[in-house]
Amino acid sequence: MIKIKTTLIFGILAVFLVLSTVVTPTDSLGIKKILLVLTILCGIIIDRSFFQNIKLIGSLAVAVLALIIFSLFNGSSFGASITVLYPIVYIFVGIISADIGIDFEKIFSRVVICLSLIITVTALLDMFHLLTIENNPVMNYISTTGEGQISTSSDAIFHYVIFLNGSPLILYNVAKFGFQRKYKLLLVSVLGLFFSGTRANIYMAIIILLIIIIFSLKNLLLSILVFLASLFGVEFLKYKNDSINQAKASGDMVRELKLESIKTELGNNFYNWNFGKGLGSYYYGPEQQVFNIVQYGYINTSEWSYMELIRQGGIFGLIIILVIIIKPLVTLLRHKVYYAVIGLVSYLIVATVDPFLITSTGFILYSVMYYLSKTIQFNQDNSK
């Protein structure tokens, strides 16, 4: 009875943790880290087999320790390093959930459905003049707290830019519901991405849908024709968008200038490229553009997630983080869990131009991969 109650407590904590991480990832409510600590502590108390994952725990500890040591050696502070790396412990939530029988993937997927609904309903309410975005209190809160970028524009691909910071996670649901042929949930997910207004989300959603269609086709020639047509369609949409979307021009210029600033910061120094300048370290680069004037200052983040990680942790740090992220994919590919693989890969592709790689948003998805991988291993052991 006590175990059932503590498992229920863990499940409730996990739900609120996923909600706070997916819906309010910048932690405007100030509860995300508290929930993370409570969830993991509760899980460790319940999960008697937690320390049987000693290889995973040890490898993660060694990886984090190595990154912190190099970061300290490069002049970064311990606090700054922890701030960058703490999302890694989300992986333990996925592992514990698998150990004690909590369906963490279902919790994650349903919360992401809620995110899609928030975006889609907001757009529809505005579209039918029931509640404009400007007068929507939820959207006003999200905008003022930095939890998203909310606007409407004739320059946007689908008029709306209702970009909540966790919206790239919807890509996982597009892949999942597409492969499972749950078309109503797929529609909600696709609309959520389209109304989010970002080109990366929209293009990747289209590509996932086309991959699903190709997987569903039996005829090889027809699959090839669909693939070629899809490439043409994506390129046409990209051309159309680039020709009309002047609203993105200033953001794109600042983004390109940030990339150049990162390269300048690293220079031709072999050590900088391989071991970085320190986790959480700052560099001089463009902050924003106001009235065609680019304002410079000291910043420690950029949209170029992979290059930013190289700047802070070097190629050495990038390899460690990528190994941690893609480790579960071996098991998922072996057991043909293609929707999860496509969902993760699409997110990692979007992260090339958006700052989502080493964040709580990213690691909540990576923890789902570890949960699925561990669940598969359990099922294998039980079938023997």
PDB file of N, CA and C in Angstrom, residues 206 210 214 222-236:
ATOM      1  N   ILE A 206       6.430  19.014 -42.413  1.00  0.00           N
ATOM      2  CA  ILE A 206       6.122  18.549 -43.772  1.00  0.00           C
ATOM      3  C   ILE A 206       6.994  17.361 -44.139  1.00  0.00           C
ATOM      4  N   LEU A 210       5.835  13.490 -45.073  1.00  0.00           N
ATOM      5  CA  LEU A 210       6.214  12.838 -46.329  1.00  0.00           C
ATOM      6  C   LEU A 210       6.964  11.538 -46.071  1.00  0.00           C
ATOM      7  N   ILE A 214       5.821   7.849 -47.409  1.00  0.00           N
ATOM      8  CA  ILE A 214       6.737   6.956 -48.116  1.00  0.00           C
ATOM      9  C   ILE A 214       6.819   5.599 -47.418  1.00  0.00           C
ATOM     10  N   LEU A 222       6.762   4.540 -56.784  1.00  0.00           N
ATOM     11  CA  LEU A 222       5.847   5.559 -56.280  1.00  0.00           C
ATOM     12  C   LEU A 222       6.465   6.293 -55.094  1.00  0.00           C
ATOM     13  N   SER A 223       7.168   5.567 -54.239  1.00  0.00           N
ATOM     14  CA  SER A 223       7.837   6.175 -53.086  1.00  0.00           C
ATOM     15  C   SER A 223       8.893   7.180 -53.530  1.00  0.00           C
ATOM     16  N   ILE A 224       9.658   6.796 -54.576  1.00  0.00           N
ATOM     17  CA  ILE A 224      10.693   7.693 -55.094  1.00  0.00           C
ATOM     18  C   ILE A 224      10.062   8.957 -55.678  1.00  0.00           C
ATOM     19  N   LEU A 225       8.969   8.796 -56.418  1.00  0.00           N
ATOM     20  CA  LEU A 225       8.286   9.944 -57.016  1.00  0.00           C
ATOM     21  C   LEU A 225       7.738  10.885 -55.942  1.00  0.00           C
ATOM     22  N   VAL A 226       7.153  10.303 -54.888  1.00  0.00           N
ATOM     23  CA  VAL A 226       6.632  11.119 -53.783  1.00  0.00           C
ATOM     24  C   VAL A 226       7.771  11.871 -53.104  1.00  0.00           C
ATOM     25  N   PHE A 227       8.913  11.193 -52.908  1.00  0.00           N
ATOM     26  CA  PHE A 227      10.065  11.820 -52.265  1.00  0.00           C
ATOM     27  C   PHE A 227      10.570  13.003 -53.097  1.00  0.00           C
ATOM     28  N   LEU A 228      10.694  12.804 -54.413  1.00  0.00           N
ATOM     29  CA  LEU A 228      11.170  13.882 -55.279  1.00  0.00           C
ATOM     30  C   LEU A 228      10.177  15.045 -55.310  1.00  0.00           C
ATOM     31  N   ALA A 229       8.884  14.707 -55.351  1.00  0.00           N
ATOM     32  CA  ALA A 229       7.861  15.748 -55.333  1.00  0.00           C
ATOM     33  C   ALA A 229       7.887  16.514 -54.025  1.00  0.00           C
ATOM     34  N   SER A 230       8.173  15.801 -52.937  1.00  0.00           N
ATOM     35  CA  SER A 230       8.227  16.457 -51.622  1.00  0.00           C
ATOM     36  C   SER A 230       9.387  17.433 -51.550  1.00  0.00           C
ATOM     37  N   LEU A 231      10.526  17.047 -52.106  1.00  0.00           N
ATOM     38  CA  LEU A 231      11.672  17.947 -52.116  1.00  0.00           C
ATOM     39  C   LEU A 231      11.341  19.219 -52.902  1.00  0.00           C
ATOM     40  N   PHE A 232      10.671  19.042 -54.038  1.00  0.00           N
ATOM     41  CA  PHE A 232      10.273  20.199 -54.837  1.00  0.00           C
ATOM     42  C   PHE A 232       9.301  21.083 -54.056  1.00  0.00           C
ATOM     43  N   GLY A 233       8.345  20.449 -53.372  1.00  0.00           N
ATOM     44  CA  GLY A 233       7.359  21.192 -52.597  1.00  0.00           C
ATOM     45  C   GLY A 233       7.986  21.989 -51.479  1.00  0.00           C
ATOM     46  N   VAL A 234       8.923  21.367 -50.750  1.00  0.00           N
ATOM     47  CA  VAL A 234       9.597  22.059 -49.647  1.00  0.00           C
ATOM     48  C   VAL A 234      10.423  23.222 -50.172  1.00  0.00           C
ATOM     49  N   GLU A 235      11.131  23.007 -51.292  1.00  0.00           N
ATOM     50  CA  GLU A 235      11.936  24.076 -51.872  1.00  0.00           C
ATOM     51  C   GLU A 235      11.058  25.224 -52.369  1.00  0.00           C
ATOM     52  N   PHE A 236       9.886  24.869 -52.952  1.00  0.00           N
ATOM     53  CA  PHE A 236       8.966  25.902 -53.413  1.00  0.00           C
ATOM     54  C   PHE A 236       8.438  26.717 -52.240  1.00  0.00           C
TER      55      PHE A 236
END
